[in-house]
XYZ file of C-alpha atoms in Angstrom:
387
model
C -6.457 -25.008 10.675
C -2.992 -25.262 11.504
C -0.178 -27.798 10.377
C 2.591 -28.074 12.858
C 5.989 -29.285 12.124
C 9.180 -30.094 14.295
C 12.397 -28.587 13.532
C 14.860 -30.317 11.829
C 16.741 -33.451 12.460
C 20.384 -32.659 13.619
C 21.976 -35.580 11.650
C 21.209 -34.515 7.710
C 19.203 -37.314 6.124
C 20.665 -36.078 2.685
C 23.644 -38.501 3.487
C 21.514 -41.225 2.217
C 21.984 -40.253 -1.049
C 24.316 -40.507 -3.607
C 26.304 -36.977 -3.946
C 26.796 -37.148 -7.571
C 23.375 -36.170 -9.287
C 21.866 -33.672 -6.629
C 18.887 -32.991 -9.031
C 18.129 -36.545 -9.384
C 17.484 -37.546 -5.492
C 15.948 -33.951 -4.929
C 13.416 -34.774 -7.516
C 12.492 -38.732 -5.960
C 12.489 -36.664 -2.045
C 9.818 -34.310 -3.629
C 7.980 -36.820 -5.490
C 7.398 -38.928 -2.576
C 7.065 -35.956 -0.360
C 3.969 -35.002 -2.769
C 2.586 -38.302 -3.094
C 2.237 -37.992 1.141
C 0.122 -34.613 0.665
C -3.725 -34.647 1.143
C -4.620 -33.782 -2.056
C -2.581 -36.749 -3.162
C -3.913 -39.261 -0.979
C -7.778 -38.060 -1.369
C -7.883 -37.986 2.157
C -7.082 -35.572 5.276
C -4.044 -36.395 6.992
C -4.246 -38.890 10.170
C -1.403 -38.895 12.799
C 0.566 -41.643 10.648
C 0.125 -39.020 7.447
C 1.323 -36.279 9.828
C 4.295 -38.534 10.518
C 5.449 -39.360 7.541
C 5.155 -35.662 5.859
C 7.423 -34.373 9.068
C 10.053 -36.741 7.837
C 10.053 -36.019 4.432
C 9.379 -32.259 6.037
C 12.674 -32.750 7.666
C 14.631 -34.024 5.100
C 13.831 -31.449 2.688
C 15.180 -28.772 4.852
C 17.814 -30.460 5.340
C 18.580 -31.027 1.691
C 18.244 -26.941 1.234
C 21.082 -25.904 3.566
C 22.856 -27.242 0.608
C 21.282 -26.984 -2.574
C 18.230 -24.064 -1.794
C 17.557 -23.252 -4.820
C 17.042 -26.574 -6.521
C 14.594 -27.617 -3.529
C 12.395 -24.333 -4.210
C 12.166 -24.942 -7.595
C 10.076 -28.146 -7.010
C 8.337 -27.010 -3.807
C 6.950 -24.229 -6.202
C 5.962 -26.932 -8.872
C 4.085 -28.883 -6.044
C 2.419 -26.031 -4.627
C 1.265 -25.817 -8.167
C -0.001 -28.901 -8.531
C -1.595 -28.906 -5.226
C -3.506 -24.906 -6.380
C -4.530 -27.170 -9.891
C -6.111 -30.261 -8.169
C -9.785 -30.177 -8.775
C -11.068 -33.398 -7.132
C -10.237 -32.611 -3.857
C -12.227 -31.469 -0.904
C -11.420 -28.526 0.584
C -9.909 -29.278 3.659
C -7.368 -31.562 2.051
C -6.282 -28.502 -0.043
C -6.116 -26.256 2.159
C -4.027 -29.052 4.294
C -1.857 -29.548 1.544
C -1.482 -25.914 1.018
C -0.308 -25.281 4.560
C 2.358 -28.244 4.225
C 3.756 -26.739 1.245
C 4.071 -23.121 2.702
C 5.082 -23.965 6.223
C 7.653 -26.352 4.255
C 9.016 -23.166 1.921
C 9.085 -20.892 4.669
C 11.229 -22.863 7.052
C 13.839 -23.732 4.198
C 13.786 -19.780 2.939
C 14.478 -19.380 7.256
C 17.173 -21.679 7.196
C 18.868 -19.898 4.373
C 21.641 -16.680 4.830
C 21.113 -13.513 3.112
C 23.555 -13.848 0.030
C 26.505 -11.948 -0.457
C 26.074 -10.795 -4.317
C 23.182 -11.291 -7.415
C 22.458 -14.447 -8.793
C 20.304 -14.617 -11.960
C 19.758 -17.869 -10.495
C 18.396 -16.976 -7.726
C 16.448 -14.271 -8.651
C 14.858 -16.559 -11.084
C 13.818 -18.829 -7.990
C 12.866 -16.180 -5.459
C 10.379 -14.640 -8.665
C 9.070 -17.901 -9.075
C 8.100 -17.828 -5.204
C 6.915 -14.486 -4.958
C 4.696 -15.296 -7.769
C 2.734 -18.479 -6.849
C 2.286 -16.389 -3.204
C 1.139 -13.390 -5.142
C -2.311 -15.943 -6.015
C -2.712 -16.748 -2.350
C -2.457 -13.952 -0.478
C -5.232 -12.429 -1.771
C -7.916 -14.687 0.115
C -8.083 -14.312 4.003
C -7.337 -17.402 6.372
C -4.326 -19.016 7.573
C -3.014 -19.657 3.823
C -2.989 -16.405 3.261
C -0.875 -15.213 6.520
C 1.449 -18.716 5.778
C 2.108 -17.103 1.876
C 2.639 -13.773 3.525
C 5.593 -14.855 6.032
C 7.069 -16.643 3.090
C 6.586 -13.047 0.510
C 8.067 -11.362 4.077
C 11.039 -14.211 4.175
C 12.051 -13.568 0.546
C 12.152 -9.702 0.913
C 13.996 -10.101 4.298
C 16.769 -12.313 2.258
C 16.489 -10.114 -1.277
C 15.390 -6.554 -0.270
C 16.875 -5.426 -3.466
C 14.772 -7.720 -5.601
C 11.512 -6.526 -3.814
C 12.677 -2.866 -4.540
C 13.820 -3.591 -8.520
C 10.027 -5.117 -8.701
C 8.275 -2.063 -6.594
C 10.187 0.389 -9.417
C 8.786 -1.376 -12.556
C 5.111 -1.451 -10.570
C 5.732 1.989 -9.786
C 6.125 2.868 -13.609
C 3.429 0.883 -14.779
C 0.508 2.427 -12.618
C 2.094 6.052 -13.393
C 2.888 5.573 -17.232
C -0.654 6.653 -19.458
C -1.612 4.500 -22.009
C 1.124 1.876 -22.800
C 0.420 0.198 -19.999
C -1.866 -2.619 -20.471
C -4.599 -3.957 -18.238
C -2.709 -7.049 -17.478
C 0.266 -5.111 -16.950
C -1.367 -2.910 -13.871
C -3.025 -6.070 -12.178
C 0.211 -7.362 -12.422
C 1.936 -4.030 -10.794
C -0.703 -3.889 -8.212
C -0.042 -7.641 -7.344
C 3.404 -6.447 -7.255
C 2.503 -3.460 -4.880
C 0.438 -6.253 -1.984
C 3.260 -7.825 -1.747
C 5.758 -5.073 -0.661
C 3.476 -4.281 2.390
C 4.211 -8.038 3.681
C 8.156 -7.312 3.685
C 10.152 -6.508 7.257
C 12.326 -3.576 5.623
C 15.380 -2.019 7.495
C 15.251 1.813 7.455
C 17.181 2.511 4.701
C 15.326 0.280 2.344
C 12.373 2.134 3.653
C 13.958 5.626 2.793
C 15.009 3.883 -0.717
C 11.218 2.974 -1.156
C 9.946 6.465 -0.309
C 12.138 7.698 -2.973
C 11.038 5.796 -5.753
C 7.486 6.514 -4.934
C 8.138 10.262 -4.947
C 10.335 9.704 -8.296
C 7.157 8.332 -9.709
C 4.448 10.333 -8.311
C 2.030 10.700 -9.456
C 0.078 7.305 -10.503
C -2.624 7.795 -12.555
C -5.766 8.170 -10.224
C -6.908 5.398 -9.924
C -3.895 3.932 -8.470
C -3.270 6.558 -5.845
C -4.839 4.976 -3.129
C -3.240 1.487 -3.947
C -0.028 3.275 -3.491
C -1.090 5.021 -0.158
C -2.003 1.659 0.913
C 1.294 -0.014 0.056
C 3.431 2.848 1.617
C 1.177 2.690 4.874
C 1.869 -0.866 5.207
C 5.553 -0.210 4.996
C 5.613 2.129 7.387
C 3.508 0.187 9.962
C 5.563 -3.078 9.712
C 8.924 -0.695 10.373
C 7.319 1.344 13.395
C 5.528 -2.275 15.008
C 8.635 -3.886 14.523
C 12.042 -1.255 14.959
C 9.615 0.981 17.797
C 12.271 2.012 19.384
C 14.131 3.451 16.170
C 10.770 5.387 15.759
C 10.822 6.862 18.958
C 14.505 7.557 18.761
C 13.103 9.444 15.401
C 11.475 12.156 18.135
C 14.766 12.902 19.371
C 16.537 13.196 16.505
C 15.786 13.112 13.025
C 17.643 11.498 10.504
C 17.673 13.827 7.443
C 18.079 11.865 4.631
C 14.359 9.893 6.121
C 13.205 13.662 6.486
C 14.047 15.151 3.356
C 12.447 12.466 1.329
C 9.017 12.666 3.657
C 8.539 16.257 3.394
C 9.234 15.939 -0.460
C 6.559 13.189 -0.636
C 4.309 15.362 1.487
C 4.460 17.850 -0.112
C 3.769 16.710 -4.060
C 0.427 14.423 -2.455
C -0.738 17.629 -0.917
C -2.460 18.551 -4.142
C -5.739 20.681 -4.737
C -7.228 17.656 -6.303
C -5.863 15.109 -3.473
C -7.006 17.506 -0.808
C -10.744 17.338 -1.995
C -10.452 13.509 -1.731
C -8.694 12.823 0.771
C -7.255 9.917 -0.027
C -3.546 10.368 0.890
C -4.616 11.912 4.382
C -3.779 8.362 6.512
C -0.570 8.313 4.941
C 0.388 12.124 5.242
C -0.200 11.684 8.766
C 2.549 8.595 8.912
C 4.787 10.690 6.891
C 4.551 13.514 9.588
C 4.810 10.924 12.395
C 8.521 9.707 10.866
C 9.661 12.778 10.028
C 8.787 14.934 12.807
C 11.392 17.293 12.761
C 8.771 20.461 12.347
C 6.475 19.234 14.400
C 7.943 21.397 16.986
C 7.492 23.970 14.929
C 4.163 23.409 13.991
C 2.878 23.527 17.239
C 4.056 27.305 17.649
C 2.760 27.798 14.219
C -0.234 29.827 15.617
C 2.111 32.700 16.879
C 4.899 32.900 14.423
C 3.524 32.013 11.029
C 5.796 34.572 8.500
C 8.859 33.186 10.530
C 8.423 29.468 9.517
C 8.974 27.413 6.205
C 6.216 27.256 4.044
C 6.777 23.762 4.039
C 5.661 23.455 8.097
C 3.004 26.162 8.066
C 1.579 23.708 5.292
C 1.576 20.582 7.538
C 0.079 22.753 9.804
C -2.768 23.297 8.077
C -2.766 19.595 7.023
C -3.094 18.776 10.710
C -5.582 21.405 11.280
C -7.858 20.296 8.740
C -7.609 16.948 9.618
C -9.116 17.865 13.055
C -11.777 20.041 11.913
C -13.112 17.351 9.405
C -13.127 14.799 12.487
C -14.931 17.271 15.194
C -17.209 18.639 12.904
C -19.006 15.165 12.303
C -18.690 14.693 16.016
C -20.789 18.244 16.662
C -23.952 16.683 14.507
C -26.246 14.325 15.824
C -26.309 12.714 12.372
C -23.639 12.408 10.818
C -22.790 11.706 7.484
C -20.508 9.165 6.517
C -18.461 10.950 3.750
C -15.158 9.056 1.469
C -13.472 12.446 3.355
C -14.586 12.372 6.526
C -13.332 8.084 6.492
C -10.204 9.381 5.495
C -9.798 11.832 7.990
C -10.615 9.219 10.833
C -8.047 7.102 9.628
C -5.550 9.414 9.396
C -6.638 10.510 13.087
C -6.344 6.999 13.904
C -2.879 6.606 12.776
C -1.525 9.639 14.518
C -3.217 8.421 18.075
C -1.596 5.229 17.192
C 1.958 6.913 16.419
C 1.408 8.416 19.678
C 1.812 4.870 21.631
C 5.125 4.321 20.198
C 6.048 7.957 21.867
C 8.019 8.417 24.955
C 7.559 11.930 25.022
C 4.780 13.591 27.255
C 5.209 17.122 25.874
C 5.789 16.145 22.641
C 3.472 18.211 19.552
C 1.503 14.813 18.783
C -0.232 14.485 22.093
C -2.009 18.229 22.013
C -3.210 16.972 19.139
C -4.433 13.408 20.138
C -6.345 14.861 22.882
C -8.045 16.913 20.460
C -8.723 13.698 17.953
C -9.529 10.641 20.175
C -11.928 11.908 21.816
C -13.742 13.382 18.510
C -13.047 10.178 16.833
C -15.087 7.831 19.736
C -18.461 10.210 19.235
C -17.894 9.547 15.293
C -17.764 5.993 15.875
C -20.353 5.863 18.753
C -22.838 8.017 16.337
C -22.155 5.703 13.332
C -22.537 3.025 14.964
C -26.100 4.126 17.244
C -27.187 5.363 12.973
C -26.446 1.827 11.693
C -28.918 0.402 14.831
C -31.385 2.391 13.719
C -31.138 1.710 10.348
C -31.374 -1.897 11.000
């Protein structure tokens, strides 16, 4: 279900007004734009509905471009309202819910990136990020609405996002003052961060603090792998030409803090489970200043760093997991081996972003995909005749 609206007018409707009490008129353009909503009318919305929400759509853009923060105040206090409303059917809300977002989203997309901190502002843009944080759990086009909005803010307030991934950060790695409440809230905190469009440097800044607070308590580690992985994939879909300009030369700062990661997740504990193998891959993928090095590793081991023989091994062992499943005829579907397929997967899929034919990664793609089809293929044939 989709709610489409048109951009806005060219001639600002604010005008209408009076300019003296800006909270005043905001608050009767809000009411009445609520009143219009689905779950206000008890009914879903008809092309004259549809009408008169993209005016009062309109206007309330309009009305942001000067006074942003006021109008997300009480967009945030409808979506409320409209998330509390029991005697509703379902459709409405989720109508209702879609006018609200796609109505956030294009004010927060009208708005510059500001020039300084605002406790102000902050306040607002915390306010936001919370009422998404309850949506964006569920699947379904409410979901992907609250995550361009969560992506939006962090685009505008990358510093914010990062302030709130350090607290999370310290709550899932601090033992026993944190409360339960506290770590839902921190994990929350960490779903979010995976929605945000980073620049490079914010990405580098994020690394950092994850290594600064490694490790989280256990069962938070793959929470964390999760949120970094989603990070990194939202830089590499959307900058891939930065990545790729990564294979030609490294940027050392992005390096140093990978390898430093790496290396304090590559644990004898971690190994056994696997869990941080996807995201070990990635971190080899954007800092791939050894790989060269690692793929003469076989001949001149006492030459090289410890710290590339040991992604060596990473590698290797990633490979063997993979191709010895694929050697069985029945495999069996271990936490490890699902790791190590993922973390195959995400180096194959590093290696489309690649301009290089002779680079390191594709040896050792043509030594994963292939594995990685018979896994699927024999999981897939044991599931049919399990059925």
């Amino acid at each position: 279900m989709s709610v489409a609206f048109t951009r806005p007018l060219s001639s600002s409707m604010s005008a209408q007004f009076p300019k003296q009490k800006p909270a005043e008129w905001i608050s009767s353009l809000i009411q009445r734009y609520q009143d219009q909503l689905p779950t206000r009318t008890g009914r879903q919305m008809d092309s004259e509905g549809r009408q008169l929400l993209n005016t009062s759509h309109s206007c309330i853009i309009n009305v942001s471009k000067h006074h942003l923060h006021l109008v997300l105040q009480a967009l945030v206090r409808v979506l409320k309202a409209v998330n509390a409303s029991r005697w509703t059917s379902e459709a409405a809300l989720v109508q209702s819910r879609l006018v609200v977002l796609e109505t956030l989203f294009e004010c927060l997309s009208e708005a510059e990136s500001p020039s300084g901190r605002s406790v102000e502002r902050e306040c607002c843009m915390k306010n936001v990020l919370e009422e998404m944080s309850g949506l964006i759990g569920n699947r379904g086009s409410v979901a992907d609405k609250a995550a361009l909005v969560v992506g939006r803010v962090g685009a505008l307030h990358p510093s914010l996002m990062l302030s709130r991934l350090e607290r999370a950060l310290d709550a899932l790695h601090t033992e026993d003052t944190t409360s339960e409440e506290q770590s839902d809230l921190a994990l929350s905190q960490l779903a979010l961060i995976g929605f945000v469009p980073f620049e490079l440097d914010c990405i580098i800044k994020i690394l950092t603090q994850v290594n600064q607070h490694w490790p989280p308590r256990k069962e938070f580690v793959e929470n964390v792998c999760n949120m970094i992985s989603a990070v990194l994939w939202r830089w590499i879909e959307r900058c891939p030409d930065q990545f790729s300009a990564l294979q030609h030369s490294s940027q050392h700062q992005l390096s140093d803090v990978c390898d430093g990661l790496f290396m304090n997740m590559n644990t004898a504990e971690l190994r056994r489970r696997g869990h941080c193998w996807p995201v070990q891959m990635l971190l080899i993928a954007v800092s791939p200043c050894s790989l060269e090095a690692m793929a003469h590793a076989d001949s001149d081991l006492v030459n090289l760093p410890q710290a590339v023989v040991i992604k060596r091994q990473f590698v290797d062992s990633v490979v063997s997991c993979v191709q010895s499943c694929g050697s069985g005829t029945r495999p069996v579907w271990t936490s490890q081996l699902q790791y190590a397929c993922h973390a195959a997967v995400n180096l194959c899929k590093c290696a489309t972003y690649v301009n290089l034919s002779d680079f390191f990664v594709f040896n050792v793609v043509q030594q994963l995909i292939e594995h990685v089809k018979v896994v699927v293929k024999l999981l897939s044939n044991c599931s049919l005749r399990s059925s």
